[in-house]
Amino acid sequence: MKQVPWLPRDHSVFPDIDEALDDPNGLLAAGGDLSVDWLLLAYRCGIFPWYDAEQPILWWSPDPRCVIDPNTFNPGRSLAKRLRKRDFEVFVDRDFKSVIEHCSNRPSAGDRTWITPEMQGAYVSLHEAGFAHSIECYIDNQLAGGLYGVSLGNLFFGESMFHHVTDASKIAFASLMALMARVQSRMVDCQITNPHLESLGAIEISRREFRTLLSQGLAAPDIDWRALAGKVNLDV
């Protein structure tokens, strides 16, 4: 049985993503750490961390890959109707810490979450370094839903979303699509397919196609998230 390599903390080089296992799909390596430098290297290689508190850090790059093209995003009839109501406000990076905390508290299989305190701290550090961002939906001045992820070049690597009010996370997602379409991004990485993402228009592509889109997106100028911070005023 093929085993994945262990990455020492002082050796921040990942195996090529073609070396990832087929079962479990995409498992590439274990070990390393969650420093800003490690995480940025991982995302630039098409890799992300995913593990629970009882495991070492595990690094993944599944094939096929779940992605969505912001330029072809279609919110669907019910979401489009909700968007037209304008009974909400959307902000960028207003309260990143609260978004990741709410995401970590979502019910999950076995009542465990992969967004451990260690992961929360790592992505807050990424946010403070200017690479992780949140899209937040407020209803009646309360945080009702949102999402967070990592941005490099003109790409966004989605990590997690939550909602306390029906459609709130979908509103945040539609707002992200509008923002990414404005910067001519061709891909938002959704990592692994699930029915909720499929309902929003996410599709699966091969690792080869993902590599191409990743390379193109990383070569584009970085998105100026400081200019986007604050209230989103987009026709979504």
mmCIF file of C-alpha atoms in Angstrom:
data_model
loop_
_atom_site.group_PDB
_atom_site.id
_atom_site.type_symbol
_atom_site.label_atom_id
_atom_site.label_comp_id
_atom_site.label_asym_id
_atom_site.label_seq_id
_atom_site.Cartn_x
_atom_site.Cartn_y
_atom_site.Cartn_z
ATOM 1 C CA MET A 1 0.000 0.000 0.000
ATOM 2 C CA LYS A 2 1.386 3.390 -1.005
ATOM 3 C CA GLN A 3 2.211 5.694 1.874
ATOM 4 C CA VAL A 4 2.274 9.480 1.782
ATOM 5 C CA PRO A 5 5.507 11.261 2.709
ATOM 6 C CA TRP A 6 6.015 12.987 6.052
ATOM 7 C CA LEU A 7 7.031 16.630 5.710
ATOM 8 C CA PRO A 8 9.434 17.929 8.373
ATOM 9 C CA ARG A 9 8.901 21.494 9.559
ATOM 10 C CA ASP A 10 12.249 22.648 8.181
ATOM 11 C CA HIS A 11 11.619 21.288 4.678
ATOM 12 C CA SER A 12 8.845 23.227 2.998
ATOM 13 C CA VAL A 13 8.719 21.384 -0.311
ATOM 14 C CA PHE A 14 5.588 19.512 -1.364
ATOM 15 C CA PRO A 15 5.474 16.454 -3.607
ATOM 16 C CA ASP A 16 4.015 17.019 -7.061
ATOM 17 C CA ILE A 17 0.228 16.828 -6.895
ATOM 18 C CA ASP A 18 0.220 13.974 -9.425
ATOM 19 C CA GLU A 19 1.656 11.836 -6.612
ATOM 20 C CA ALA A 20 -1.532 12.174 -4.528
ATOM 21 C CA LEU A 21 -3.351 8.979 -3.611
ATOM 22 C CA ASP A 22 -6.447 7.748 -5.396
ATOM 23 C CA ASP A 23 -7.806 6.335 -2.123
ATOM 24 C CA PRO A 24 -8.393 8.438 -0.157
ATOM 25 C CA ASN A 25 -8.722 10.710 -3.156
ATOM 26 C CA GLY A 26 -6.138 13.465 -3.122
ATOM 27 C CA LEU A 27 -4.175 12.708 0.044
ATOM 28 C CA LEU A 28 -0.671 13.936 -0.775
ATOM 29 C CA ALA A 29 1.404 14.373 2.376
ATOM 30 C CA ALA A 30 1.369 14.744 6.153
ATOM 31 C CA GLY A 31 3.287 16.883 8.591
ATOM 32 C CA GLY A 32 4.802 20.307 8.099
ATOM 33 C CA ASP A 33 3.122 23.263 9.753
ATOM 34 C CA LEU A 34 0.448 25.893 9.182
ATOM 35 C CA SER A 35 2.662 28.969 8.959
ATOM 36 C CA VAL A 36 1.838 31.647 6.403
ATOM 37 C CA ASP A 37 4.759 30.556 4.206
ATOM 38 C CA TRP A 38 3.701 26.890 4.250
ATOM 39 C CA LEU A 39 0.089 27.709 3.438
ATOM 40 C CA LEU A 40 0.960 30.070 0.609
ATOM 41 C CA LEU A 41 3.270 27.479 -0.921
ATOM 42 C CA ALA A 42 0.532 24.867 -0.642
ATOM 43 C CA TYR A 43 -2.125 26.969 -2.372
ATOM 44 C CA ARG A 44 0.268 27.970 -5.137
ATOM 45 C CA CYS A 45 0.808 24.253 -5.774
ATOM 46 C CA GLY A 46 -2.910 23.435 -5.736
ATOM 47 C CA ILE A 47 -2.808 21.889 -2.258
ATOM 48 C CA PHE A 48 -4.836 22.560 0.883
ATOM 49 C CA PRO A 49 -4.802 21.283 4.498
ATOM 50 C CA TRP A 50 -7.716 19.237 5.823
ATOM 51 C CA TYR A 51 -7.649 17.148 8.992
ATOM 52 C CA ASP A 52 -9.239 16.908 12.420
ATOM 53 C CA ALA A 53 -7.830 17.449 15.885
ATOM 54 C CA GLU A 54 -6.856 13.787 16.340
ATOM 55 C CA GLN A 55 -4.762 13.671 13.155
ATOM 56 C CA PRO A 56 -1.488 15.214 12.025
ATOM 57 C CA ILE A 57 -1.684 17.976 9.424
ATOM 58 C CA LEU A 58 -2.822 16.342 6.174
ATOM 59 C CA TRP A 59 -2.379 17.926 2.743
ATOM 60 C CA TRP A 60 -4.729 17.235 -0.187
ATOM 61 C CA SER A 61 -5.075 17.770 -3.928
ATOM 62 C CA PRO A 62 -8.037 15.721 -5.203
ATOM 63 C CA ASP A 63 -8.726 14.671 -8.782
ATOM 64 C CA PRO A 64 -11.237 15.640 -10.073
ATOM 65 C CA ARG A 65 -11.372 19.110 -8.534
ATOM 66 C CA CYS A 66 -14.527 21.033 -7.715
ATOM 67 C CA VAL A 67 -14.451 24.570 -9.154
ATOM 68 C CA ILE A 68 -16.777 27.262 -10.421
ATOM 69 C CA ASP A 69 -16.269 29.864 -13.142
ATOM 70 C CA PRO A 70 -17.488 33.246 -11.832
ATOM 71 C CA ASN A 71 -18.215 34.378 -15.383
ATOM 72 C CA THR A 72 -20.813 31.655 -15.916
ATOM 73 C CA PHE A 73 -22.315 31.709 -12.417
ATOM 74 C CA ASN A 74 -26.112 31.616 -12.479
ATOM 75 C CA PRO A 75 -27.798 32.180 -9.108
ATOM 76 C CA GLY A 76 -30.943 30.290 -10.054
ATOM 77 C CA ARG A 77 -34.503 31.509 -9.831
ATOM 78 C CA SER A 78 -35.056 31.404 -6.058
ATOM 79 C CA LEU A 79 -31.705 32.961 -5.164
ATOM 80 C CA ALA A 80 -32.089 35.622 -7.872
ATOM 81 C CA LYS A 81 -35.457 36.530 -6.371
ATOM 82 C CA ARG A 82 -33.883 36.851 -2.910
ATOM 83 C CA LEU A 83 -31.047 38.974 -4.294
ATOM 84 C CA ARG A 84 -33.574 41.368 -5.828
ATOM 85 C CA LYS A 85 -35.231 41.892 -2.439
ATOM 86 C CA ARG A 86 -32.128 43.721 -1.158
ATOM 87 C CA ASP A 87 -33.063 42.931 2.436
ATOM 88 C CA PHE A 88 -29.414 42.407 3.337
ATOM 89 C CA GLU A 89 -25.999 44.042 3.268
ATOM 90 C CA VAL A 90 -22.771 42.387 2.119
ATOM 91 C CA PHE A 91 -19.313 43.319 3.347
ATOM 92 C CA VAL A 92 -15.768 42.222 2.555
ATOM 93 C CA ASP A 93 -13.378 41.614 5.460
ATOM 94 C CA ARG A 94 -15.547 43.369 8.017
ATOM 95 C CA ASP A 95 -15.229 40.610 10.610
ATOM 96 C CA PHE A 96 -13.041 37.768 9.358
ATOM 97 C CA LYS A 97 -12.560 36.249 12.809
ATOM 98 C CA SER A 98 -16.287 35.919 13.408
ATOM 99 C CA VAL A 99 -16.802 34.267 10.029
ATOM 100 C CA ILE A 100 -14.213 31.572 10.638
ATOM 101 C CA GLU A 101 -15.518 31.022 14.177
ATOM 102 C CA HIS A 102 -19.056 30.543 12.871
ATOM 103 C CA CYS A 103 -17.772 28.173 10.178
ATOM 104 C CA SER A 104 -15.953 26.141 12.810
ATOM 105 C CA ASN A 105 -19.153 25.789 14.840
ATOM 106 C CA ARG A 106 -21.205 24.322 11.986
ATOM 107 C CA PRO A 107 -22.596 20.852 12.744
ATOM 108 C CA SER A 108 -20.440 18.200 11.093
ATOM 109 C CA ALA A 109 -20.171 14.425 10.933
ATOM 110 C CA GLY A 110 -19.518 13.062 14.396
ATOM 111 C CA ASP A 111 -19.938 16.584 15.843
ATOM 112 C CA ARG A 112 -16.296 17.300 14.995
ATOM 113 C CA THR A 113 -14.906 20.096 12.880
ATOM 114 C CA TRP A 114 -11.783 20.262 10.759
ATOM 115 C CA ILE A 115 -11.526 23.992 11.539
ATOM 116 C CA THR A 116 -9.613 23.404 14.752
ATOM 117 C CA PRO A 117 -8.282 26.262 16.918
ATOM 118 C CA GLU A 118 -4.911 25.687 15.206
ATOM 119 C CA MET A 119 -6.526 26.087 11.780
ATOM 120 C CA GLN A 120 -8.427 29.173 12.895
ATOM 121 C CA GLY A 121 -5.235 30.793 14.108
ATOM 122 C CA ALA A 122 -3.432 29.929 10.871
ATOM 123 C CA TYR A 123 -6.083 31.510 8.646
ATOM 124 C CA VAL A 124 -6.385 34.568 10.865
ATOM 125 C CA SER A 125 -2.622 34.990 10.352
ATOM 126 C CA LEU A 126 -3.169 34.607 6.593
ATOM 127 C CA HIS A 127 -5.878 37.258 6.794
ATOM 128 C CA GLU A 128 -3.622 39.623 8.706
ATOM 129 C CA ALA A 129 -0.952 39.047 6.048
ATOM 130 C CA GLY A 130 -3.477 40.031 3.345
ATOM 131 C CA PHE A 131 -4.108 36.622 1.764
ATOM 132 C CA ALA A 132 -7.294 35.316 3.431
ATOM 133 C CA HIS A 133 -10.607 37.126 3.101
ATOM 134 C CA SER A 134 -14.235 36.907 4.134
ATOM 135 C CA ILE A 135 -17.489 37.797 2.417
ATOM 136 C CA GLU A 136 -20.235 38.488 4.969
ATOM 137 C CA CYS A 137 -24.001 38.811 4.713
ATOM 138 C CA TYR A 138 -25.769 40.972 7.313
ATOM 139 C CA ILE A 139 -29.516 40.991 7.863
ATOM 140 C CA ASP A 140 -30.994 43.463 10.360
ATOM 141 C CA ASN A 141 -27.413 44.454 11.204
ATOM 142 C CA GLN A 142 -26.597 40.917 12.356
ATOM 143 C CA LEU A 143 -24.078 38.569 10.768
ATOM 144 C CA ALA A 144 -26.368 36.064 9.069
ATOM 145 C CA GLY A 145 -23.938 34.095 6.918
ATOM 146 C CA GLY A 146 -20.675 34.235 5.086
ATOM 147 C CA LEU A 147 -17.646 32.489 3.717
ATOM 148 C CA TYR A 148 -13.884 32.736 3.806
ATOM 149 C CA GLY A 149 -10.969 31.621 1.682
ATOM 150 C CA VAL A 150 -7.546 32.449 0.293
ATOM 151 C CA SER A 151 -6.766 34.704 -2.663
ATOM 152 C CA LEU A 152 -3.648 34.576 -4.842
ATOM 153 C CA GLY A 153 -3.343 36.185 -8.267
ATOM 154 C CA ASN A 154 -6.922 36.594 -9.467
ATOM 155 C CA LEU A 155 -8.042 33.306 -7.912
ATOM 156 C CA PHE A 156 -10.062 32.574 -4.797
ATOM 157 C CA PHE A 157 -9.676 29.273 -2.936
ATOM 158 C CA GLY A 158 -12.867 28.782 -0.955
ATOM 159 C CA GLU A 159 -12.554 27.146 2.454
ATOM 160 C CA SER A 160 -15.891 27.162 4.247
ATOM 161 C CA MET A 161 -19.231 28.922 4.549
ATOM 162 C CA PHE A 162 -22.010 29.146 7.118
ATOM 163 C CA HIS A 163 -25.487 30.577 7.523
ATOM 164 C CA HIS A 164 -27.838 31.363 10.385
ATOM 165 C CA VAL A 165 -30.553 32.727 8.088
ATOM 166 C CA THR A 166 -31.842 30.958 4.970
ATOM 167 C CA ASP A 167 -29.943 32.018 1.818
ATOM 168 C CA ALA A 168 -27.384 34.121 3.720
ATOM 169 C CA SER A 169 -24.377 32.015 2.689
ATOM 170 C CA LYS A 170 -25.716 31.866 -0.875
ATOM 171 C CA ILE A 171 -25.946 35.669 -0.941
ATOM 172 C CA ALA A 172 -22.317 35.859 0.183
ATOM 173 C CA PHE A 173 -21.373 33.315 -2.483
ATOM 174 C CA ALA A 174 -23.187 35.230 -5.233
ATOM 175 C CA SER A 175 -21.424 38.405 -4.115
ATOM 176 C CA LEU A 176 -18.068 36.625 -4.307
ATOM 177 C CA MET A 177 -18.898 35.488 -7.840
ATOM 178 C CA ALA A 178 -19.681 39.066 -8.849
ATOM 179 C CA LEU A 179 -16.439 40.352 -7.340
ATOM 180 C CA MET A 180 -14.370 37.652 -9.027
ATOM 181 C CA ALA A 181 -16.046 38.183 -12.384
ATOM 182 C CA ARG A 182 -15.089 41.853 -12.168
ATOM 183 C CA VAL A 183 -11.409 40.936 -11.953
ATOM 184 C CA GLN A 184 -11.809 38.440 -14.822
ATOM 185 C CA SER A 185 -11.074 35.420 -12.689
ATOM 186 C CA ARG A 186 -11.779 32.129 -14.412
ATOM 187 C CA MET A 187 -11.842 29.967 -11.329
ATOM 188 C CA VAL A 188 -12.959 29.837 -7.732
ATOM 189 C CA ASP A 189 -11.654 26.628 -6.189
ATOM 190 C CA CYS A 190 -14.298 24.737 -4.217
ATOM 191 C CA GLN A 191 -12.008 21.751 -3.511
ATOM 192 C CA ILE A 192 -14.417 18.823 -3.075
ATOM 193 C CA THR A 193 -17.888 18.467 -4.563
ATOM 194 C CA ASN A 194 -20.992 18.353 -2.410
ATOM 195 C CA PRO A 195 -24.695 18.837 -3.223
ATOM 196 C CA HIS A 196 -24.741 22.400 -1.872
ATOM 197 C CA LEU A 197 -21.885 23.474 -4.137
ATOM 198 C CA GLU A 198 -23.456 21.691 -7.083
ATOM 199 C CA SER A 199 -26.674 23.629 -6.458
ATOM 200 C CA LEU A 200 -24.632 26.816 -6.843
ATOM 201 C CA GLY A 201 -23.202 25.704 -10.194
ATOM 202 C CA ALA A 202 -19.900 24.138 -9.176
ATOM 203 C CA ILE A 203 -18.504 21.469 -11.504
ATOM 204 C CA GLU A 204 -15.678 18.939 -11.455
ATOM 205 C CA ILE A 205 -12.632 19.295 -13.694
ATOM 206 C CA SER A 206 -9.570 17.116 -14.177
ATOM 207 C CA ARG A 207 -6.332 17.783 -12.348
ATOM 208 C CA ARG A 208 -4.736 18.650 -15.684
ATOM 209 C CA GLU A 209 -7.332 21.336 -16.392
ATOM 210 C CA PHE A 210 -7.070 22.568 -12.816
ATOM 211 C CA ARG A 211 -3.300 22.946 -13.191
ATOM 212 C CA THR A 212 -3.816 25.091 -16.292
ATOM 213 C CA LEU A 213 -6.342 27.392 -14.636
ATOM 214 C CA LEU A 214 -4.188 27.586 -11.509
ATOM 215 C CA SER A 215 -1.117 28.629 -13.508
ATOM 216 C CA GLN A 216 -3.051 31.250 -15.455
ATOM 217 C CA GLY A 217 -4.689 32.687 -12.357
ATOM 218 C CA LEU A 218 -1.454 32.894 -10.374
ATOM 219 C CA ALA A 219 0.185 34.752 -13.267
ATOM 220 C CA ALA A 220 -2.496 37.468 -13.133
ATOM 221 C CA PRO A 221 -2.069 40.569 -10.927
ATOM 222 C CA ASP A 222 -3.118 40.104 -7.311
ATOM 223 C CA ILE A 223 -6.587 41.358 -6.467
ATOM 224 C CA ASP A 224 -6.522 44.609 -4.454
ATOM 225 C CA TRP A 225 -8.622 43.419 -1.528
ATOM 226 C CA ARG A 226 -7.942 46.616 0.415
ATOM 227 C CA ALA A 227 -9.895 48.477 -2.254
ATOM 228 C CA LEU A 228 -12.724 45.928 -1.978
ATOM 229 C CA ALA A 229 -12.915 46.002 1.827
ATOM 230 C CA GLY A 230 -16.150 47.368 3.230
ATOM 231 C CA LYS A 231 -19.676 47.309 1.900
ATOM 232 C CA VAL A 232 -20.171 45.576 -1.441
ATOM 233 C CA ASN A 233 -22.162 47.612 -3.940
ATOM 234 C CA LEU A 234 -22.530 45.243 -6.854
ATOM 235 C CA ASP A 235 -25.368 44.235 -9.095
ATOM 236 C CA VAL A 236 -25.309 40.551 -8.147
#
